[in-house]
XYZ file of C-alpha atoms in Angstrom:
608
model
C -3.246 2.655 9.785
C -4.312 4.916 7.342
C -3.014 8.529 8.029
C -4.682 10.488 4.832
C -8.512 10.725 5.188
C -8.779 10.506 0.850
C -6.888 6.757 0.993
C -9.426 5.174 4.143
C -11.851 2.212 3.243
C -9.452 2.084 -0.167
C -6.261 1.587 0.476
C -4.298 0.267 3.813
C -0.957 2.073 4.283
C 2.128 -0.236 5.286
C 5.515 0.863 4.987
C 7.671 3.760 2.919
C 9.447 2.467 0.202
C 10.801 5.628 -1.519
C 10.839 9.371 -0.424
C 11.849 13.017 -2.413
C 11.820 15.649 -1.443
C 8.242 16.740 -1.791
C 6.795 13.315 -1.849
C 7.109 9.844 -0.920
C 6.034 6.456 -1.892
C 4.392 4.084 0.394
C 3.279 0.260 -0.130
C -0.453 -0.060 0.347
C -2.959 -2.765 0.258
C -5.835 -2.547 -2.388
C -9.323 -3.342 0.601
C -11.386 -4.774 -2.452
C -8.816 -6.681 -3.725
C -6.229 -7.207 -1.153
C -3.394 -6.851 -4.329
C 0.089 -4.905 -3.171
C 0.327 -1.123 -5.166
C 2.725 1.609 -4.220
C 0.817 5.148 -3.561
C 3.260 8.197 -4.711
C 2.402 10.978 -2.107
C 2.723 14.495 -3.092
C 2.101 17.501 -1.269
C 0.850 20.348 -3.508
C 2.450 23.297 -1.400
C 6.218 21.236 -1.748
C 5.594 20.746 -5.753
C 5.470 24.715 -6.427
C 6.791 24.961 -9.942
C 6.626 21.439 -10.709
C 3.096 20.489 -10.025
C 2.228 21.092 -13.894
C 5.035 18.258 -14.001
C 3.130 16.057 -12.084
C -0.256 16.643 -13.633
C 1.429 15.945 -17.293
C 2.712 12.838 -16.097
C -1.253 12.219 -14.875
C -2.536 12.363 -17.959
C 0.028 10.449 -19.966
C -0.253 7.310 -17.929
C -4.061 7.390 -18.253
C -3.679 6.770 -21.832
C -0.384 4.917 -21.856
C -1.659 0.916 -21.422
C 1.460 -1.745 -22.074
C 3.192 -4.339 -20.881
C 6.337 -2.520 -20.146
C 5.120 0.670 -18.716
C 4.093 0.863 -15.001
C 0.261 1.082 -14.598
C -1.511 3.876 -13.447
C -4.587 2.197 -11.226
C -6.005 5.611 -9.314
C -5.398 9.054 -9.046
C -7.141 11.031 -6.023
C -6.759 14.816 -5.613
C -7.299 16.569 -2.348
C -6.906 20.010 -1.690
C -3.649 19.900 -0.665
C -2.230 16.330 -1.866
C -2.267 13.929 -4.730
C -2.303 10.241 -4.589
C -0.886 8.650 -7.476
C -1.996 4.831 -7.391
C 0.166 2.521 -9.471
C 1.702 -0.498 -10.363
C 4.016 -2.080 -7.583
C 7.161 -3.442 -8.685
C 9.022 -5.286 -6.234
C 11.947 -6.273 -7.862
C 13.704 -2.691 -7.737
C 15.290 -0.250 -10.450
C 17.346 -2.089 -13.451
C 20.479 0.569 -12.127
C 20.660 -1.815 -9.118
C 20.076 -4.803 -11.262
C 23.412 -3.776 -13.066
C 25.332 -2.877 -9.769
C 24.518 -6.486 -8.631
C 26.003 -8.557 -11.758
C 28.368 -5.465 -12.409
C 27.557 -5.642 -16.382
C 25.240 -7.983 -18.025
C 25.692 -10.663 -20.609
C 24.649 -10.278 -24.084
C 22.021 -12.748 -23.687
C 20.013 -10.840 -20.474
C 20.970 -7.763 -22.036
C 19.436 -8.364 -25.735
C 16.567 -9.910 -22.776
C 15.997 -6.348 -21.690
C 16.478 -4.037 -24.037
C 13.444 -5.806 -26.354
C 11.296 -4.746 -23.258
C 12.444 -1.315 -23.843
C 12.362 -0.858 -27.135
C 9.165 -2.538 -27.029
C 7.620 0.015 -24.489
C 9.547 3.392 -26.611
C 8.031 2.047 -29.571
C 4.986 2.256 -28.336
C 5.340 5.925 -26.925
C 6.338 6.956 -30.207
C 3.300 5.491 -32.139
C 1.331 7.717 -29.604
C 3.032 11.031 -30.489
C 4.812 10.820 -26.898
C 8.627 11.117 -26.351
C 9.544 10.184 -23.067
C 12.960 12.597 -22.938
C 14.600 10.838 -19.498
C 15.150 7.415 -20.551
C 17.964 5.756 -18.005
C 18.109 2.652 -15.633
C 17.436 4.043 -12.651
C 14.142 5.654 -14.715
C 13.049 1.346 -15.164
C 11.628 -0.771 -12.815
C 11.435 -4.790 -12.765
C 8.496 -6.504 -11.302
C 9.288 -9.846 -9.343
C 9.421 -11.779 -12.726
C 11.820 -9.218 -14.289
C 9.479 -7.906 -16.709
C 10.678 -4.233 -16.963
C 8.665 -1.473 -16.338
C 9.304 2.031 -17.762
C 8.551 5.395 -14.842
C 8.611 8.725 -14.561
C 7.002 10.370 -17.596
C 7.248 13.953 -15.841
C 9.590 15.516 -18.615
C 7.697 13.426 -21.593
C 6.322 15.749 -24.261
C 3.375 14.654 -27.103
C 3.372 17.843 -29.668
C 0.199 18.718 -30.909
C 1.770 17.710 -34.876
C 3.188 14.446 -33.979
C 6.437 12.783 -32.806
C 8.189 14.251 -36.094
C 7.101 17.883 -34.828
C 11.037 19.995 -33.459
C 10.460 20.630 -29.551
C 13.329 23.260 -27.723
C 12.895 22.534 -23.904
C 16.059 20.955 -22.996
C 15.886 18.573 -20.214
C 16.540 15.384 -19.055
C 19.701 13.619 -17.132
C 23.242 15.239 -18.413
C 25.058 11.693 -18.904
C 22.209 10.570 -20.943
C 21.719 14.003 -22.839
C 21.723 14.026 -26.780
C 24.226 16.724 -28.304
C 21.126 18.713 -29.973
C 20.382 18.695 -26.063
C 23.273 20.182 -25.045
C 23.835 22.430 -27.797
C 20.152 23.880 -27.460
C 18.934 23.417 -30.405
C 15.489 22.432 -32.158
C 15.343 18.333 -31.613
C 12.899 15.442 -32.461
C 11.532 13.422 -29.072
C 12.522 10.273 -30.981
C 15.808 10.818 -31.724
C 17.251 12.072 -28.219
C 14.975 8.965 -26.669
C 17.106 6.562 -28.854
C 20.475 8.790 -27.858
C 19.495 7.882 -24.461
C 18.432 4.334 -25.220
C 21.751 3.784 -26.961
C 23.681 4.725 -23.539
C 21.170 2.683 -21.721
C 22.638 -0.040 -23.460
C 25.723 0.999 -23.456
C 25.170 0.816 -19.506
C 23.788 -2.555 -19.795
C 26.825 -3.964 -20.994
C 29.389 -2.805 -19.973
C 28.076 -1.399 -16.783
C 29.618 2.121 -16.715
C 28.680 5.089 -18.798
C 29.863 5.837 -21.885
C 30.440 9.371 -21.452
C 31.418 10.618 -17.810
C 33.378 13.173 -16.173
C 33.044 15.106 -12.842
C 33.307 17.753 -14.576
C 30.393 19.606 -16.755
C 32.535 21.197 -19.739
C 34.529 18.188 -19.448
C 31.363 15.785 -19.810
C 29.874 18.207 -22.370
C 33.014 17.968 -24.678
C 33.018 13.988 -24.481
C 29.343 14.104 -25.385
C 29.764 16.568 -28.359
C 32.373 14.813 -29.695
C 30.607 10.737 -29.731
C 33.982 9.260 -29.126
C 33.978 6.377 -26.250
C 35.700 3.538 -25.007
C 34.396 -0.046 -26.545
C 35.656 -2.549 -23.713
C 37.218 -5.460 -25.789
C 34.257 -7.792 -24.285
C 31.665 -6.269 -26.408
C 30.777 -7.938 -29.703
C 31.227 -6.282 -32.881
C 27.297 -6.742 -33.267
C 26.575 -4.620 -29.883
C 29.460 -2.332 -30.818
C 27.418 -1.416 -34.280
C 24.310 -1.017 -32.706
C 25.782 1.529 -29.730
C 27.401 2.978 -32.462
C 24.026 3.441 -34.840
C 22.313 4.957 -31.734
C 25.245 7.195 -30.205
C 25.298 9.261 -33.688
C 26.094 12.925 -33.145
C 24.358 13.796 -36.263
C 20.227 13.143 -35.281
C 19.410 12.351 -39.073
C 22.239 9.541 -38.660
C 20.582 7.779 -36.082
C 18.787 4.574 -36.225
C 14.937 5.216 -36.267
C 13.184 3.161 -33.482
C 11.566 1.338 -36.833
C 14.778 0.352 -37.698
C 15.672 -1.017 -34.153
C 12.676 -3.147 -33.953
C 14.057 -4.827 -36.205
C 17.938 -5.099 -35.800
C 20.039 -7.835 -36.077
C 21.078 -7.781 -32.766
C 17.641 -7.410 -31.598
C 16.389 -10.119 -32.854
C 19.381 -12.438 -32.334
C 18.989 -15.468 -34.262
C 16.163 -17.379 -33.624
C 13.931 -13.936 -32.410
C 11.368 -11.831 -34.087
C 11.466 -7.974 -34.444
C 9.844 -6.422 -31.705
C 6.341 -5.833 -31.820
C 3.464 -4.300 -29.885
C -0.081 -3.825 -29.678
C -1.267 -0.293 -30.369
C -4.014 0.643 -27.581
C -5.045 2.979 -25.219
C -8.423 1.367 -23.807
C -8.151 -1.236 -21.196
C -10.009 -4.396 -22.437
C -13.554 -5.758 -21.535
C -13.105 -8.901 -19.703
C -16.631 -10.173 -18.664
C -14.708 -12.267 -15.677
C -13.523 -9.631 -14.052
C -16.629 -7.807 -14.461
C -19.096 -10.666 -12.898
C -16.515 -10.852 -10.064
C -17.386 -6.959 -9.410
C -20.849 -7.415 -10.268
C -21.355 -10.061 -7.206
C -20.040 -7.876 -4.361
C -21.173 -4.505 -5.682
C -24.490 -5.431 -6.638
C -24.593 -3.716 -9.733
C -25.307 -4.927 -13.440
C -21.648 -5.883 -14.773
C -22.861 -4.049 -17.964
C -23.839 -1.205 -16.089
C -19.866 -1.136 -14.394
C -18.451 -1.445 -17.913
C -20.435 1.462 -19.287
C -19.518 3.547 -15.971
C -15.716 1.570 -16.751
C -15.548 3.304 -20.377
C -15.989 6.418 -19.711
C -13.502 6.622 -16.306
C -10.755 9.185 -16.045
C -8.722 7.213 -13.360
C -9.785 9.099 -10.444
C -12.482 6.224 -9.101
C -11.626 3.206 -7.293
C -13.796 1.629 -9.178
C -11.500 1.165 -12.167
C -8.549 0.879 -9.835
C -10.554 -2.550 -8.613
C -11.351 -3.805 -12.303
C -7.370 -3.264 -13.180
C -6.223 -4.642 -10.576
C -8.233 -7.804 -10.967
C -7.280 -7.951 -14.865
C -4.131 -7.932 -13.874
C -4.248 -10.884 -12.089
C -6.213 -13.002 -14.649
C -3.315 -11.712 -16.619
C -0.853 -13.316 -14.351
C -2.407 -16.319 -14.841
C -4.370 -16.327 -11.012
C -7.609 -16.441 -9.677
C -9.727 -13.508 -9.734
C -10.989 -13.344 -5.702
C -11.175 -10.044 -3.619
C -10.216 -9.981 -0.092
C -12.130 -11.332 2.899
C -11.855 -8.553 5.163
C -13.675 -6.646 2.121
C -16.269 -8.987 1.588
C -17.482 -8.912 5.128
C -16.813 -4.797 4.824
C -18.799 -4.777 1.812
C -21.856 -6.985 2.967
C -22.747 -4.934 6.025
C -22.661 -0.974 3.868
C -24.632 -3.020 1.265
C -27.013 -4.396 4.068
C -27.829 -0.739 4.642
C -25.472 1.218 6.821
C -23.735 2.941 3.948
C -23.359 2.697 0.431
C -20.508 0.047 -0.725
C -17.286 1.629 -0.678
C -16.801 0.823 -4.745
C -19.455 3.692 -5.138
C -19.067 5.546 -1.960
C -15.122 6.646 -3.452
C -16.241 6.429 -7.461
C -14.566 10.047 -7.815
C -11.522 11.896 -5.929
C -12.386 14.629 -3.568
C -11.598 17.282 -5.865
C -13.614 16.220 -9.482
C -10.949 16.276 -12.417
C -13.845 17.818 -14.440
C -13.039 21.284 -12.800
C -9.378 21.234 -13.581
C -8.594 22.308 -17.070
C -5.897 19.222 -18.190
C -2.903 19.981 -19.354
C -1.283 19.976 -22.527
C 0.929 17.312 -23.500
C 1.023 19.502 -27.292
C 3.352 21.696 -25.383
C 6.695 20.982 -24.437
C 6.302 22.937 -21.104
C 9.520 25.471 -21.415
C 10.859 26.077 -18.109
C 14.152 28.300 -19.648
C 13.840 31.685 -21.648
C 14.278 30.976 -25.210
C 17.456 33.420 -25.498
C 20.872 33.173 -26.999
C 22.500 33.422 -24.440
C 20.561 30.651 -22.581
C 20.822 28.456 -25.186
C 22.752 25.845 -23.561
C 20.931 25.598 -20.773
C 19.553 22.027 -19.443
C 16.700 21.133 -17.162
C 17.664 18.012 -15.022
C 14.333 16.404 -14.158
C 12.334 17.575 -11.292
C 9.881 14.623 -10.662
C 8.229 14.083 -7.363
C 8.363 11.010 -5.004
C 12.357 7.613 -6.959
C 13.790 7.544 -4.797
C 13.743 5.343 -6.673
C 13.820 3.038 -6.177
C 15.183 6.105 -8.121
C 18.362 4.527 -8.982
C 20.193 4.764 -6.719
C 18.385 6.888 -4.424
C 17.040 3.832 -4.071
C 13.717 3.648 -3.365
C 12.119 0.985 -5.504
C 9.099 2.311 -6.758
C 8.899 5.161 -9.499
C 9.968 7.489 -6.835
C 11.973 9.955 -8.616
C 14.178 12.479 -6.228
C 14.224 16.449 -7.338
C 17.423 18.158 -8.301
C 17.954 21.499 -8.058
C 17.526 23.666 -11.082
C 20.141 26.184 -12.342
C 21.338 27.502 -15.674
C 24.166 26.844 -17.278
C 26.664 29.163 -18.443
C 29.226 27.198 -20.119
C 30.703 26.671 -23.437
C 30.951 23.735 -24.878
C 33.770 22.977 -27.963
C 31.719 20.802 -30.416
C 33.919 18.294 -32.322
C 33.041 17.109 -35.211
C 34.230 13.425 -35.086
C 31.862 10.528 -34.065
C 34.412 7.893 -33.976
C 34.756 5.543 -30.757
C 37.815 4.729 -28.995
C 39.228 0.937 -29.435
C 39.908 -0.491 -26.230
C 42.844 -1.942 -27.190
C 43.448 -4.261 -23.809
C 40.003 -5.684 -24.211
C 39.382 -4.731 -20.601
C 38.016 -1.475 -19.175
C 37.176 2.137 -20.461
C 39.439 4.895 -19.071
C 36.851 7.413 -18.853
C 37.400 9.719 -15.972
C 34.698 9.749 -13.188
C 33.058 6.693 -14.332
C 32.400 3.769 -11.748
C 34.629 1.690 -13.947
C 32.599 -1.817 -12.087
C 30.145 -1.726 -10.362
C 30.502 -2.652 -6.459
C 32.669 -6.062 -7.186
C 35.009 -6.972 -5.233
C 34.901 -3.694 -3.174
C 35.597 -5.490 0.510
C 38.462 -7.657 -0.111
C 38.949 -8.524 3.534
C 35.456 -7.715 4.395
C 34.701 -11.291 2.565
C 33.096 -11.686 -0.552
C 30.101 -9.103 -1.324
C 26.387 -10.212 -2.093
C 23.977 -7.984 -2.625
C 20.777 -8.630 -2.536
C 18.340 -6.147 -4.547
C 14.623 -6.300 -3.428
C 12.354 -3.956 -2.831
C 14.263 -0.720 -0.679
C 12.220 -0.802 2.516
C 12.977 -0.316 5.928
C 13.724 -4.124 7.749
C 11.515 -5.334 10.187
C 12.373 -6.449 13.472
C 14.391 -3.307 14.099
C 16.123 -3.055 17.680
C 14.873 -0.207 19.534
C 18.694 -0.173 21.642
C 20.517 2.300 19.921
C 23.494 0.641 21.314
C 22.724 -2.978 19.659
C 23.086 -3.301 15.481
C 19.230 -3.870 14.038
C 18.848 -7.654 13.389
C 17.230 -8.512 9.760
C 16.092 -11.291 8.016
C 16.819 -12.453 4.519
C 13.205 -10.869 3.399
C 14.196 -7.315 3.828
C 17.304 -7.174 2.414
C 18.748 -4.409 -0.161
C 22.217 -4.025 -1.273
C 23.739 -5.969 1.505
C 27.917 -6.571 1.822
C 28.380 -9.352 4.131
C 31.872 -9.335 6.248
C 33.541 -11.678 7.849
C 34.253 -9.554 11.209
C 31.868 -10.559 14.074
C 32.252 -7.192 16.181
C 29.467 -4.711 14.832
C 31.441 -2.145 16.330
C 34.801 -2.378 14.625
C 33.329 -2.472 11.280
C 31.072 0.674 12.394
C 34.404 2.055 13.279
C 36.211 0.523 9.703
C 33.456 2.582 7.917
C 34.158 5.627 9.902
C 37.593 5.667 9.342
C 36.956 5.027 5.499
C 34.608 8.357 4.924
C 37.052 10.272 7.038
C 40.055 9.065 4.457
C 37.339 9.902 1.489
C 36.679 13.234 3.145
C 33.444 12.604 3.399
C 30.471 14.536 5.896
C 28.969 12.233 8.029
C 25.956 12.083 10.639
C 26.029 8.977 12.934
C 22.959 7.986 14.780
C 23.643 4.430 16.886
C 25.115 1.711 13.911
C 23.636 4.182 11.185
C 26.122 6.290 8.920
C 24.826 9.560 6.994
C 27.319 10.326 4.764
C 27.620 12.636 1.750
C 29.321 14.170 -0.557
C 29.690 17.724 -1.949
C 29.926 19.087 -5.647
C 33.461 19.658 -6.994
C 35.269 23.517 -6.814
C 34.338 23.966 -10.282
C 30.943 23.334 -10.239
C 30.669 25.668 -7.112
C 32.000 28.373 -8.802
C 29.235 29.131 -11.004
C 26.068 28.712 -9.128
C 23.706 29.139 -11.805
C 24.524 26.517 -14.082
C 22.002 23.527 -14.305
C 24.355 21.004 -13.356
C 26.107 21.995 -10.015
C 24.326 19.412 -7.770
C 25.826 16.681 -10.397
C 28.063 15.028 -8.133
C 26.551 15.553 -5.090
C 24.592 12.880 -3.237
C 23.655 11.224 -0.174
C 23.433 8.362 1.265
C 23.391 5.774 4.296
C 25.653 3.046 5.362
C 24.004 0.363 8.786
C 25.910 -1.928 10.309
C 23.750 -5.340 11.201
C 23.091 -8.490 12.165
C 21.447 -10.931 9.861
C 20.107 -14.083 10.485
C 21.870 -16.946 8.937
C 19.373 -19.838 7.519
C 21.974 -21.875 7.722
C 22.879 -22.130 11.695
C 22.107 -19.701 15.122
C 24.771 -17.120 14.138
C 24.285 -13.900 13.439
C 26.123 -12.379 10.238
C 27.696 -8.735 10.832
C 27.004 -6.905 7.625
C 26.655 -3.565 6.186
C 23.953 -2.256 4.935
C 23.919 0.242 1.992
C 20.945 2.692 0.940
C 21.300 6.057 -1.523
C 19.115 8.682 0.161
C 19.360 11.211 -2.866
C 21.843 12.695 -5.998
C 23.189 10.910 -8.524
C 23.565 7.460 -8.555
C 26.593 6.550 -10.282
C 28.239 9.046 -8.209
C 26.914 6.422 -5.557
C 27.943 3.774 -6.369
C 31.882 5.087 -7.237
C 31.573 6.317 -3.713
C 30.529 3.119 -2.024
C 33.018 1.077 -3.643
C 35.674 3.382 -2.677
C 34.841 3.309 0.777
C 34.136 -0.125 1.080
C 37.658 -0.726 -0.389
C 39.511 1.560 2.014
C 37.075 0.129 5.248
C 38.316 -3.330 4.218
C 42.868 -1.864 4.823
C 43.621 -2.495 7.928
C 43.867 1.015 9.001
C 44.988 2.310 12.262
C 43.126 3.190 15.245
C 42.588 6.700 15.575
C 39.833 8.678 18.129
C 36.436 8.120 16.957
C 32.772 10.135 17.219
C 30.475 9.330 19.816
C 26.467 8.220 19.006
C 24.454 10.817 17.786
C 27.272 13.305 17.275
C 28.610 15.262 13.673
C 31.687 13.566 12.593
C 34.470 15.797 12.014
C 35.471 13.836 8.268
């Protein structure tokens, strides 16, 4: 049922798939079409200071058209809401992608990566920098094609790419040192810093440079030394190492890694793209409109050209090229032919041009400038080395993990930073000399395997995050699921709901961790270090904080009548290695066998 009086006769709301704070993400049904998008929903009076955040992103993906970047379909704008109508991509963030093989091969790596560099090249040919590159910032569709979100902090000077911006922003673990240090920087050359720990990431599935500690993480930045794990080859180790350069100038261009060695492998070609910012005439997809709307196709096409996103109109012809593009039959709905035949038979006008234009027209908005880099921090000395962490409506992600699996990016709070940094002058990275893994402190060292040694072997399965269907309405019964809903799922090999609910409880009180329990669901989460909460100001203190939510169920086997006890993971919000370290900690610790000790009743605060 559709709830928002903008979306009805265009879109049918189902479920929520991703929330922020001030906005959520819900999956939705496309009436003419009957095609799956996910609708970001963000109220204006929650955005405050970053609604000109939200209206940059806007007007970047109306002119952004590739393969690798999610599509922007629709935007409506109501008085007090926008509806951001885009691409649906059901096969989750790449961050969970890595937690589930816990590091990638070379091969599916190399696989990736191309996609990226494919879509970054492209941004760059625009004049755009993107400036938050990271997994959890990169969705994969149900084929695995990757699709690059959240272009909130992305900046397109009004001189070109080569033109010095001075807004620094962006995640801290992914930060360039020019960044860090507050200097002048190119977009290009912190996007390939952050691409070059993307990688890093990839392979090895930790972080190159980590530390629960700002100065500390700040230091190991500065200085470009890291841990190579012994299982890298010396051809990914030289291409980290051309990207992770402390000096910018040193850095390979995104020219140069089009065309790498390891790029291309040995039997591919540099990576290449088509420069465009016009969706293509397809004379298919326009006779398909033509018959149900009633109108000339050339007539749509000429309306088509001159669209600024905010009709459904060119939300239907997208949609549709998409699917020749996919290789399937271009059709629209039958609930929307039979809609469409009676307004055309003379009750209303068709809903196509009933909804051409959002409530509020875009042509009495002033756009804003992607020239300007949109400085949220005084341009002082003293706040040089400040940092903006991103403030982007609606990831939750999937924002990694704050899992939500559209581009639902989760806001962090925003403080200055106060700190000083000692810059080291070496760039040299650390030989692991036992060929296993780094030593970096605070890192997730790997990712979720092997976490619930006598809890059984863990799969997780990482699909779309949604809430599961079939859920009991007994608090005092574990929710049932099938195999459709599932998201990061630990199977055990207990068959008593209630002493693994009890195993987990025991496990966050060990971890000294908060937690909220409401029937077989666990809130748990965790607080920022002593040092970051001495200095309240500083842009970093909700670092390595987050949030998140641990169910104990029953799933249905396909194999036999039984039902499966498992646990259920979900990040709510904060960051998302910081996650995962956390969940395979206490998965570890609920797997001991741990003594009884008194435990909290349903719907009660936890005492951890």
């Amino acid at each position: 049922m559709v709830r928002y009086a903008a979306l009805k006769g265009l879109y049918d709301l189902e479920k929520t798939i991703g929330s922020g704070g001030f906005a959520k993400v819900k999956l939705a049904t496309h009436v003419f079409t009957g095609e799956k998008v996910a609708i970001k929903i963000m109220d204006k009076t929650a955005l405050g200071d970053d609604l000109p955040r939200v209206k940059l992103e806007v007007e970047a993906l109306k002119t952004l058209l590739h393969q690798h970047i999610c599509r922007l379909y629709q935007v409506i704008e109501t008085e007090s809401h926008y509806f951001m109508v885009i691409e649906y991509c059901s096969g989750g963030e790449l961050f969970d992608h890595i937690v589930e093989k816990n590091r990638l091969s070379e091969t599916e790596s190399r696989n990736f990566f191309r996609q990226i560099v494919s879509a970054v090249a492209y941004l760059h040919s625009l004049g755009y920098a993107h400036r938050d590159l990271k997994p959890e910032n990169v969705l994969l569709d149900k084929e695995e094609n990757l699709k690059l979100i959240d272009f909130g902090l992305c900046a397109k000077p009004k001189n070109g790419i080569e033109t010095h911006l001075q807004t620094s922003c962006g995640s801290p673990t992914y930060a360039a040192p020019e960044l860090i240090l507050g200097r002048k920087y190119l977009g290009s050359e912190v996007d390939i810093w952050s691409m070059g720990v993307l990688l890093y990431a990839l392979l090895c599935g930790f972080l190159p440079f980590d530390d629960n500690s700002i100065e500390s993480l700040y230091r190991k930045i500065l200085s470009g030394k890291y841990d190579e794990p012994g299982w890298l080859s010396n051809s990914s180790k030289k291409l980290i190492r051309a990207m992770l350069q402390i000096d910018p100038k040193k850095r390979i261009t995104i020219q140069q890694l089009c065309k790498h060695p390891w790029i291309t492998g040995e039997f591919l070609n540099p990576v290449s793209f088509i420069h465009k910012t016009n969706f293509e005439k397809d004379d298919d997809v326009l006779r398909t409109m033509s018959a149900v709307c009633g109108e000339h196709a050339l007539d749509i096409w000429k309306k088509l050209v001159k669209s600024d996103r905010t009709d459904y109109k060119t939300a239907t012809y997208l949609l549709l090229l998409d699917r020749k593009l996919r290789g399937l039959s271009l059709r629209i709905s039958t609930s929307a032919k039979s809609h469409f035949k009676s307004e055309i038979e003379g009750e209303v006008n068709n809903v196509i041009s009933k909804h051409n234009y959002s409530p509020i027209s875009k042509n009495t908005r002033k756009s804003p400038e992607l020239g300007a880099t949109y400085n949220v921090l005084p341009n002082t000395p003293e706040t040089a080395k400040n940092f903006l962490e991103p403030h982007l409506p609606g990831r939750k992600r999937p924002r990694s993990k704050e899992t939500d699996d559209v581009c639902s990016p989760v806001p962090v709070k925003r403080a200055t930073e106060k700190d000083r940094v000692v810059c080291m002058s070496t760039n040299t990275p650390v030989s692991d000399t036992k060929g296993t893994q780094s030593s970096t402190p605070g890192s997730a060292r790997k990712v979720i395997m092997g976490i619930e040694r006598s809890l059984n072997r863990v799969r997780c399965v990482l699909t779309p995050k949604r809430r599961m269907k079939n859920e009991n309405i007994d608090p005092e019964q574990p929710n049932i699921v099938s195999g459709k809903g599932l998201c990061n799922v630990s199977s055990t090999s207990s068959d008593d709901p209630k002493y693994v609910l009890s195993q987990l409880r025991r496990a966050l009180r060990r971890k000294g961790i908060m937690c909220h329990q409401k029937g077989f669901i666990l809130q748990g989460e965790t607080e920022d270090s002593p040092e970051d909460d001495k200095d309240t100001t500083r842009p970093f203190s909700s670092k390595n904080a987050c949030s998140f939510e641990l169910e104990v169920c029953l799933l249905e086997s396909v194999s036999n009548d039984k039902l499966l006890v498992v646990i259920r993971r979900k990040r709510l919000k904060g960051n998302a290695w910081v996650y995962k370290r956390v969940c395979e900690e206490v998965l570890a610790l609920a797997a001991e066998d741990l003594s009884t000790e008194p435990e909290c009743s349903t719907e009660s605060k936890c005492p951890i």
